[in-house]
Amino acid sequence: MLKNKSVVFHKLTAFYKKTKPLTRAVKRFGGHINNIQRTMIIDADMPEEIWPYAVDTAIYINNRLVNLKTKISPLTH
């Protein structure tokens, strides 16, 4: 007779240290991307169901814009 067996998976992940400046920067960048994608969806009069594609497009565009301070785009790093 078989008994129920519990299976435990152990997944190793990278060490995470929460730092406030980094957390603020990441949240600000996420908000920036959300603003871009929301603007694209509203301006194009598209349904909200396409928001994942709008996020991908916003990130694609953002990665090609030149930073005014450094005069380079994120793709050149």
PDB file of N, CA and C in Angstrom:
ATOM      1  N   MET A   1       0.843  -1.166   0.000  1.00  0.00           N
ATOM      2  CA  MET A   1       0.000   0.000   0.000  1.00  0.00           C
ATOM      3  C   MET A   1       0.901   1.247   0.000  1.00  0.00           C
ATOM      4  N   LEU A   2       0.580   2.212  -0.855  1.00  0.00           N
ATOM      5  CA  LEU A   2       1.349   3.454  -0.927  1.00  0.00           C
ATOM      6  C   LEU A   2       0.817   4.476   0.061  1.00  0.00           C
ATOM      7  N   LYS A   3       1.739   5.139   0.704  1.00  0.00           N
ATOM      8  CA  LYS A   3       1.353   6.216   1.618  1.00  0.00           C
ATOM      9  C   LYS A   3       1.573   7.550   0.920  1.00  0.00           C
ATOM     10  N   ASN A   4       0.830   8.555   1.338  1.00  0.00           N
ATOM     11  CA  ASN A   4       1.043   9.894   0.788  1.00  0.00           C
ATOM     12  C   ASN A   4       2.413  10.394   1.213  1.00  0.00           C
ATOM     13  N   LYS A   5       3.153  10.884   0.273  1.00  0.00           N
ATOM     14  CA  LYS A   5       4.481  11.411   0.568  1.00  0.00           C
ATOM     15  C   LYS A   5       4.483  12.905   0.305  1.00  0.00           C
ATOM     16  N   SER A   6       5.106  13.612   1.195  1.00  0.00           N
ATOM     17  CA  SER A   6       5.276  15.049   0.991  1.00  0.00           C
ATOM     18  C   SER A   6       6.601  15.277   0.290  1.00  0.00           C
ATOM     19  N   VAL A   7       6.586  16.140  -0.675  1.00  0.00           N
ATOM     20  CA  VAL A   7       7.801  16.467  -1.408  1.00  0.00           C
ATOM     21  C   VAL A   7       8.168  17.902  -1.090  1.00  0.00           C
ATOM     22  N   VAL A   8       9.423  18.103  -0.759  1.00  0.00           N
ATOM     23  CA  VAL A   8       9.913  19.443  -0.452  1.00  0.00           C
ATOM     24  C   VAL A   8      10.949  19.808  -1.499  1.00  0.00           C
ATOM     25  N   PHE A   9      10.756  20.948  -2.125  1.00  0.00           N
ATOM     26  CA  PHE A   9      11.718  21.450  -3.094  1.00  0.00           C
ATOM     27  C   PHE A   9      12.509  22.571  -2.447  1.00  0.00           C
ATOM     28  N   HIS A  10      13.805  22.515  -2.594  1.00  0.00           N
ATOM     29  CA  HIS A  10      14.672  23.550  -2.035  1.00  0.00           C
ATOM     30  C   HIS A  10      15.279  24.309  -3.205  1.00  0.00           C
ATOM     31  N   LYS A  11      14.932  25.572  -3.319  1.00  0.00           N
ATOM     32  CA  LYS A  11      15.423  26.381  -4.427  1.00  0.00           C
ATOM     33  C   LYS A  11      16.378  27.434  -3.885  1.00  0.00           C
ATOM     34  N   LEU A  12      17.597  27.443  -4.390  1.00  0.00           N
ATOM     35  CA  LEU A  12      18.578  28.433  -3.972  1.00  0.00           C
ATOM     36  C   LEU A  12      18.389  29.709  -4.778  1.00  0.00           C
ATOM     37  N   THR A  13      18.433  30.827  -4.111  1.00  0.00           N
ATOM     38  CA  THR A  13      18.311  32.115  -4.784  1.00  0.00           C
ATOM     39  C   THR A  13      19.474  33.003  -4.377  1.00  0.00           C
ATOM     40  N   ALA A  14      19.647  34.075  -5.104  1.00  0.00           N
ATOM     41  CA  ALA A  14      20.713  35.015  -4.790  1.00  0.00           C
ATOM     42  C   ALA A  14      20.416  35.729  -3.479  1.00  0.00           C
ATOM     43  N   PHE A  15      21.469  36.107  -2.795  1.00  0.00           N
ATOM     44  CA  PHE A  15      21.335  36.838  -1.542  1.00  0.00           C
ATOM     45  C   PHE A  15      20.658  38.176  -1.811  1.00  0.00           C
ATOM     46  N   TYR A  16      19.744  38.561  -0.962  1.00  0.00           N
ATOM     47  CA  TYR A  16      19.006  39.812  -1.125  1.00  0.00           C
ATOM     48  C   TYR A  16      19.188  40.670   0.113  1.00  0.00           C
ATOM     49  N   LYS A  17      19.709  41.844  -0.090  1.00  0.00           N
ATOM     50  CA  LYS A  17      19.851  42.794   1.004  1.00  0.00           C
ATOM     51  C   LYS A  17      19.046  44.028   0.628  1.00  0.00           C
ATOM     52  N   LYS A  18      18.049  44.319   1.418  1.00  0.00           N
ATOM     53  CA  LYS A  18      17.180  45.453   1.117  1.00  0.00           C
ATOM     54  C   LYS A  18      17.889  46.750   1.492  1.00  0.00           C
ATOM     55  N   THR A  19      18.065  47.602   0.506  1.00  0.00           N
ATOM     56  CA  THR A  19      18.657  48.912   0.755  1.00  0.00           C
ATOM     57  C   THR A  19      17.668  49.966   0.298  1.00  0.00           C
ATOM     58  N   LYS A  20      17.462  50.956   1.122  1.00  0.00           N
ATOM     59  CA  LYS A  20      16.450  51.969   0.818  1.00  0.00           C
ATOM     60  C   LYS A  20      16.731  52.747  -0.462  1.00  0.00           C
ATOM     61  N   PRO A  21      17.959  53.238  -0.701  1.00  0.00           N
ATOM     62  CA  PRO A  21      18.169  53.994  -1.952  1.00  0.00           C
ATOM     63  C   PRO A  21      17.886  53.156  -3.195  1.00  0.00           C
ATOM     64  N   LEU A  22      18.321  51.913  -3.182  1.00  0.00           N
ATOM     65  CA  LEU A  22      18.080  51.050  -4.335  1.00  0.00           C
ATOM     66  C   LEU A  22      16.591  50.764  -4.491  1.00  0.00           C
ATOM     67  N   THR A  23      15.924  50.495  -3.390  1.00  0.00           N
ATOM     68  CA  THR A  23      14.493  50.218  -3.426  1.00  0.00           C
ATOM     69  C   THR A  23      13.725  51.412  -3.981  1.00  0.00           C
ATOM     70  N   ARG A  24      14.086  52.617  -3.550  1.00  0.00           N
ATOM     71  CA  ARG A  24      13.420  53.820  -4.062  1.00  0.00           C
ATOM     72  C   ARG A  24      13.642  53.976  -5.559  1.00  0.00           C
ATOM     73  N   ALA A  25      14.866  53.728  -6.009  1.00  0.00           N
ATOM     74  CA  ALA A  25      15.179  53.877  -7.431  1.00  0.00           C
ATOM     75  C   ALA A  25      14.401  52.868  -8.269  1.00  0.00           C
ATOM     76  N   VAL A  26      14.315  51.643  -7.791  1.00  0.00           N
ATOM     77  CA  VAL A  26      13.582  50.606  -8.524  1.00  0.00           C
ATOM     78  C   VAL A  26      12.100  50.942  -8.587  1.00  0.00           C
ATOM     79  N   LYS A  27      11.529  51.391  -7.474  1.00  0.00           N
ATOM     80  CA  LYS A  27      10.113  51.770  -7.462  1.00  0.00           C
ATOM     81  C   LYS A  27       9.857  52.948  -8.396  1.00  0.00           C
ATOM     82  N   ARG A  28      10.769  53.918  -8.401  1.00  0.00           N
ATOM     83  CA  ARG A  28      10.613  55.082  -9.264  1.00  0.00           C
ATOM     84  C   ARG A  28      10.673  54.661 -10.735  1.00  0.00           C
ATOM     85  N   PHE A  29      11.605  53.759 -11.066  1.00  0.00           N
ATOM     86  CA  PHE A  29      11.720  53.285 -12.442  1.00  0.00           C
ATOM     87  C   PHE A  29      10.471  52.508 -12.851  1.00  0.00           C
ATOM     88  N   GLY A  30       9.956  51.668 -11.945  1.00  0.00           N
ATOM     89  CA  GLY A  30       8.726  50.931 -12.235  1.00  0.00           C
ATOM     90  C   GLY A  30       7.563  51.864 -12.483  1.00  0.00           C
ATOM     91  N   GLY A  31       7.481  52.931 -11.704  1.00  0.00           N
ATOM     92  CA  GLY A  31       6.433  53.926 -11.907  1.00  0.00           C
ATOM     93  C   GLY A  31       6.594  54.636 -13.236  1.00  0.00           C
ATOM     94  N   HIS A  32       7.849  54.900 -13.612  1.00  0.00           N
ATOM     95  CA  HIS A  32       8.142  55.558 -14.889  1.00  0.00           C
ATOM     96  C   HIS A  32       7.675  54.683 -16.058  1.00  0.00           C
ATOM     97  N   ILE A  33       8.000  53.401 -15.995  1.00  0.00           N
ATOM     98  CA  ILE A  33       7.581  52.472 -17.054  1.00  0.00           C
ATOM     99  C   ILE A  33       6.061  52.366 -17.093  1.00  0.00           C
ATOM    100  N   ASN A  34       5.419  52.302 -15.931  1.00  0.00           N
ATOM    101  CA  ASN A  34       3.952  52.245 -15.890  1.00  0.00           C
ATOM    102  C   ASN A  34       3.331  53.488 -16.501  1.00  0.00           C
ATOM    103  N   ASN A  35       3.900  54.656 -16.250  1.00  0.00           N
ATOM    104  CA  ASN A  35       3.379  55.891 -16.841  1.00  0.00           C
ATOM    105  C   ASN A  35       3.483  55.858 -18.360  1.00  0.00           C
ATOM    106  N   ILE A  36       4.604  55.366 -18.876  1.00  0.00           N
ATOM    107  CA  ILE A  36       4.784  55.286 -20.325  1.00  0.00           C
ATOM    108  C   ILE A  36       3.758  54.332 -20.934  1.00  0.00           C
ATOM    109  N   GLN A  37       3.630  53.129 -20.347  1.00  0.00           N
ATOM    110  CA  GLN A  37       2.709  52.148 -20.944  1.00  0.00           C
ATOM    111  C   GLN A  37       1.265  52.588 -20.814  1.00  0.00           C
ATOM    112  N   ARG A  38       0.908  53.213 -19.705  1.00  0.00           N
ATOM    113  CA  ARG A  38      -0.471  53.694 -19.529  1.00  0.00           C
ATOM    114  C   ARG A  38      -0.783  54.780 -20.558  1.00  0.00           C
ATOM    115  N   THR A  39       0.172  55.675 -20.775  1.00  0.00           N
ATOM    116  CA  THR A  39      -0.009  56.736 -21.764  1.00  0.00           C
ATOM    117  C   THR A  39      -0.179  56.154 -23.165  1.00  0.00           C
ATOM    118  N   MET A  40       0.620  55.138 -23.493  1.00  0.00           N
ATOM    119  CA  MET A  40       0.504  54.515 -24.819  1.00  0.00           C
ATOM    120  C   MET A  40      -0.864  53.871 -25.001  1.00  0.00           C
ATOM    121  N   ILE A  41      -1.344  53.158 -23.991  1.00  0.00           N
ATOM    122  CA  ILE A  41      -2.645  52.484 -24.092  1.00  0.00           C
ATOM    123  C   ILE A  41      -3.777  53.496 -24.231  1.00  0.00           C
ATOM    124  N   ILE A  42      -3.750  54.552 -23.426  1.00  0.00           N
ATOM    125  CA  ILE A  42      -4.809  55.565 -23.475  1.00  0.00           C
ATOM    126  C   ILE A  42      -4.764  56.328 -24.790  1.00  0.00           C
ATOM    127  N   ASP A  43      -3.554  56.737 -25.209  1.00  0.00           N
ATOM    128  CA  ASP A  43      -3.416  57.527 -26.430  1.00  0.00           C
ATOM    129  C   ASP A  43      -3.847  56.734 -27.666  1.00  0.00           C
ATOM    130  N   ALA A  44      -3.551  55.439 -27.687  1.00  0.00           N
ATOM    131  CA  ALA A  44      -3.911  54.607 -28.834  1.00  0.00           C
ATOM    132  C   ALA A  44      -5.327  54.053 -28.720  1.00  0.00           C
ATOM    133  N   ASP A  45      -6.017  54.353 -27.615  1.00  0.00           N
ATOM    134  CA  ASP A  45      -7.379  53.872 -27.379  1.00  0.00           C
ATOM    135  C   ASP A  45      -7.458  52.345 -27.494  1.00  0.00           C
ATOM    136  N   MET A  46      -6.518  51.688 -26.811  1.00  0.00           N
ATOM    137  CA  MET A  46      -6.429  50.232 -26.832  1.00  0.00           C
ATOM    138  C   MET A  46      -7.003  49.656 -25.539  1.00  0.00           C
ATOM    139  N   PRO A  47      -7.444  48.402 -25.563  1.00  0.00           N
ATOM    140  CA  PRO A  47      -7.970  47.776 -24.342  1.00  0.00           C
ATOM    141  C   PRO A  47      -6.847  47.491 -23.343  1.00  0.00           C
ATOM    142  N   GLU A  48      -7.201  47.425 -22.067  1.00  0.00           N
ATOM    143  CA  GLU A  48      -6.207  47.190 -21.023  1.00  0.00           C
ATOM    144  C   GLU A  48      -5.598  45.791 -21.089  1.00  0.00           C
ATOM    145  N   GLU A  49      -6.217  44.887 -21.811  1.00  0.00           N
ATOM    146  CA  GLU A  49      -5.700  43.523 -21.897  1.00  0.00           C
ATOM    147  C   GLU A  49      -4.325  43.460 -22.554  1.00  0.00           C
ATOM    148  N   ILE A  50      -3.946  44.489 -23.289  1.00  0.00           N
ATOM    149  CA  ILE A  50      -2.646  44.461 -23.962  1.00  0.00           C
ATOM    150  C   ILE A  50      -1.542  45.080 -23.115  1.00  0.00           C
ATOM    151  N   TRP A  51      -1.826  45.368 -21.833  1.00  0.00           N
ATOM    152  CA  TRP A  51      -0.823  46.051 -21.021  1.00  0.00           C
ATOM    153  C   TRP A  51       0.511  45.321 -20.935  1.00  0.00           C
ATOM    154  N   PRO A  52       0.582  43.970 -20.945  1.00  0.00           N
ATOM    155  CA  PRO A  52       1.911  43.338 -20.911  1.00  0.00           C
ATOM    156  C   PRO A  52       2.753  43.707 -22.131  1.00  0.00           C
ATOM    157  N   TYR A  53       2.105  43.816 -23.289  1.00  0.00           N
ATOM    158  CA  TYR A  53       2.827  44.196 -24.501  1.00  0.00           C
ATOM    159  C   TYR A  53       3.244  45.664 -24.442  1.00  0.00           C
ATOM    160  N   ALA A  54       2.396  46.489 -23.840  1.00  0.00           N
ATOM    161  CA  ALA A  54       2.731  47.906 -23.688  1.00  0.00           C
ATOM    162  C   ALA A  54       3.909  48.080 -22.736  1.00  0.00           C
ATOM    163  N   VAL A  55       3.982  47.263 -21.693  1.00  0.00           N
ATOM    164  CA  VAL A  55       5.121  47.322 -20.766  1.00  0.00           C
ATOM    165  C   VAL A  55       6.394  46.927 -21.500  1.00  0.00           C
ATOM    166  N   ASP A  56       6.353  45.847 -22.272  1.00  0.00           N
ATOM    167  CA  ASP A  56       7.526  45.431 -23.053  1.00  0.00           C
ATOM    168  C   ASP A  56       7.971  46.534 -24.004  1.00  0.00           C
ATOM    169  N   THR A  57       7.015  47.176 -24.658  1.00  0.00           N
ATOM    170  CA  THR A  57       7.330  48.255 -25.588  1.00  0.00           C
ATOM    171  C   THR A  57       7.905  49.458 -24.859  1.00  0.00           C
ATOM    172  N   ALA A  58       7.350  49.796 -23.694  1.00  0.00           N
ATOM    173  CA  ALA A  58       7.862  50.922 -22.908  1.00  0.00           C
ATOM    174  C   ALA A  58       9.302  50.672 -22.481  1.00  0.00           C
ATOM    175  N   ILE A  59       9.611  49.452 -22.069  1.00  0.00           N
ATOM    176  CA  ILE A  59      10.986  49.117 -21.680  1.00  0.00           C
ATOM    177  C   ILE A  59      11.902  49.171 -22.895  1.00  0.00           C
ATOM    178  N   TYR A  60      11.432  48.668 -24.033  1.00  0.00           N
ATOM    179  CA  TYR A  60      12.209  48.702 -25.272  1.00  0.00           C
ATOM    180  C   TYR A  60      12.558  50.143 -25.646  1.00  0.00           C
ATOM    181  N   ILE A  61      11.558  51.018 -25.599  1.00  0.00           N
ATOM    182  CA  ILE A  61      11.778  52.430 -25.933  1.00  0.00           C
ATOM    183  C   ILE A  61      12.712  53.079 -24.922  1.00  0.00           C
ATOM    184  N   ASN A  62      12.471  52.842 -23.638  1.00  0.00           N
ATOM    185  CA  ASN A  62      13.288  53.452 -22.591  1.00  0.00           C
ATOM    186  C   ASN A  62      14.758  53.050 -22.715  1.00  0.00           C
ATOM    187  N   ASN A  63      15.022  51.817 -23.111  1.00  0.00           N
ATOM    188  CA  ASN A  63      16.400  51.344 -23.252  1.00  0.00           C
ATOM    189  C   ASN A  63      17.124  51.975 -24.427  1.00  0.00           C
ATOM    190  N   ARG A  64      16.397  52.630 -25.299  1.00  0.00           N
ATOM    191  CA  ARG A  64      17.010  53.267 -26.458  1.00  0.00           C
ATOM    192  C   ARG A  64      17.092  54.787 -26.350  1.00  0.00           C
ATOM    193  N   LEU A  65      16.511  55.343 -25.292  1.00  0.00           N
ATOM    194  CA  LEU A  65      16.582  56.786 -25.083  1.00  0.00           C
ATOM    195  C   LEU A  65      17.920  57.168 -24.467  1.00  0.00           C
ATOM    196  N   VAL A  66      18.458  58.288 -24.898  1.00  0.00           N
ATOM    197  CA  VAL A  66      19.735  58.769 -24.379  1.00  0.00           C
ATOM    198  C   VAL A  66      19.502  59.495 -23.059  1.00  0.00           C
ATOM    199  N   ASN A  67      20.303  59.153 -22.056  1.00  0.00           N
ATOM    200  CA  ASN A  67      20.257  59.821 -20.759  1.00  0.00           C
ATOM    201  C   ASN A  67      20.868  61.208 -20.917  1.00  0.00           C
ATOM    202  N   LEU A  68      20.173  62.238 -20.452  1.00  0.00           N
ATOM    203  CA  LEU A  68      20.660  63.602 -20.623  1.00  0.00           C
ATOM    204  C   LEU A  68      21.923  63.880 -19.817  1.00  0.00           C
ATOM    205  N   LYS A  69      22.111  63.196 -18.692  1.00  0.00           N
ATOM    206  CA  LYS A  69      23.308  63.415 -17.869  1.00  0.00           C
ATOM    207  C   LYS A  69      24.529  62.697 -18.429  1.00  0.00           C
ATOM    208  N   THR A  70      24.360  61.437 -18.796  1.00  0.00           N
ATOM    209  CA  THR A  70      25.503  60.637 -19.245  1.00  0.00           C
ATOM    210  C   THR A  70      25.715  60.687 -20.757  1.00  0.00           C
ATOM    211  N   LYS A  71      24.722  61.149 -21.491  1.00  0.00           N
ATOM    212  CA  LYS A  71      24.760  61.244 -22.961  1.00  0.00           C
ATOM    213  C   LYS A  71      24.885  59.886 -23.648  1.00  0.00           C
ATOM    214  N   ILE A  72      24.484  58.821 -22.955  1.00  0.00           N
ATOM    215  CA  ILE A  72      24.481  57.493 -23.563  1.00  0.00           C
ATOM    216  C   ILE A  72      23.176  56.790 -23.211  1.00  0.00           C
ATOM    217  N   SER A  73      22.846  55.774 -24.001  1.00  0.00           N
ATOM    218  CA  SER A  73      21.631  55.002 -23.722  1.00  0.00           C
ATOM    219  C   SER A  73      21.997  53.779 -22.882  1.00  0.00           C
ATOM    220  N   PRO A  74      21.025  53.176 -22.193  1.00  0.00           N
ATOM    221  CA  PRO A  74      21.322  51.978 -21.401  1.00  0.00           C
ATOM    222  C   PRO A  74      21.883  50.823 -22.233  1.00  0.00           C
ATOM    223  N   LEU A  75      21.586  50.793 -23.522  1.00  0.00           N
ATOM    224  CA  LEU A  75      22.089  49.701 -24.355  1.00  0.00           C
ATOM    225  C   LEU A  75      23.583  49.791 -24.605  1.00  0.00           C
ATOM    226  N   THR A  76      24.181  50.954 -24.448  1.00  0.00           N
ATOM    227  CA  THR A  76      25.610  51.102 -24.703  1.00  0.00           C
ATOM    228  C   THR A  76      26.460  50.727 -23.504  1.00  0.00           C
ATOM    229  N   HIS A  77      25.861  50.412 -22.385  1.00  0.00           N
ATOM    230  CA  HIS A  77      26.626  50.013 -21.182  1.00  0.00           C
ATOM    231  C   HIS A  77      27.121  48.620 -21.332  1.00  0.00           C
TER     232      HIS A  77
END
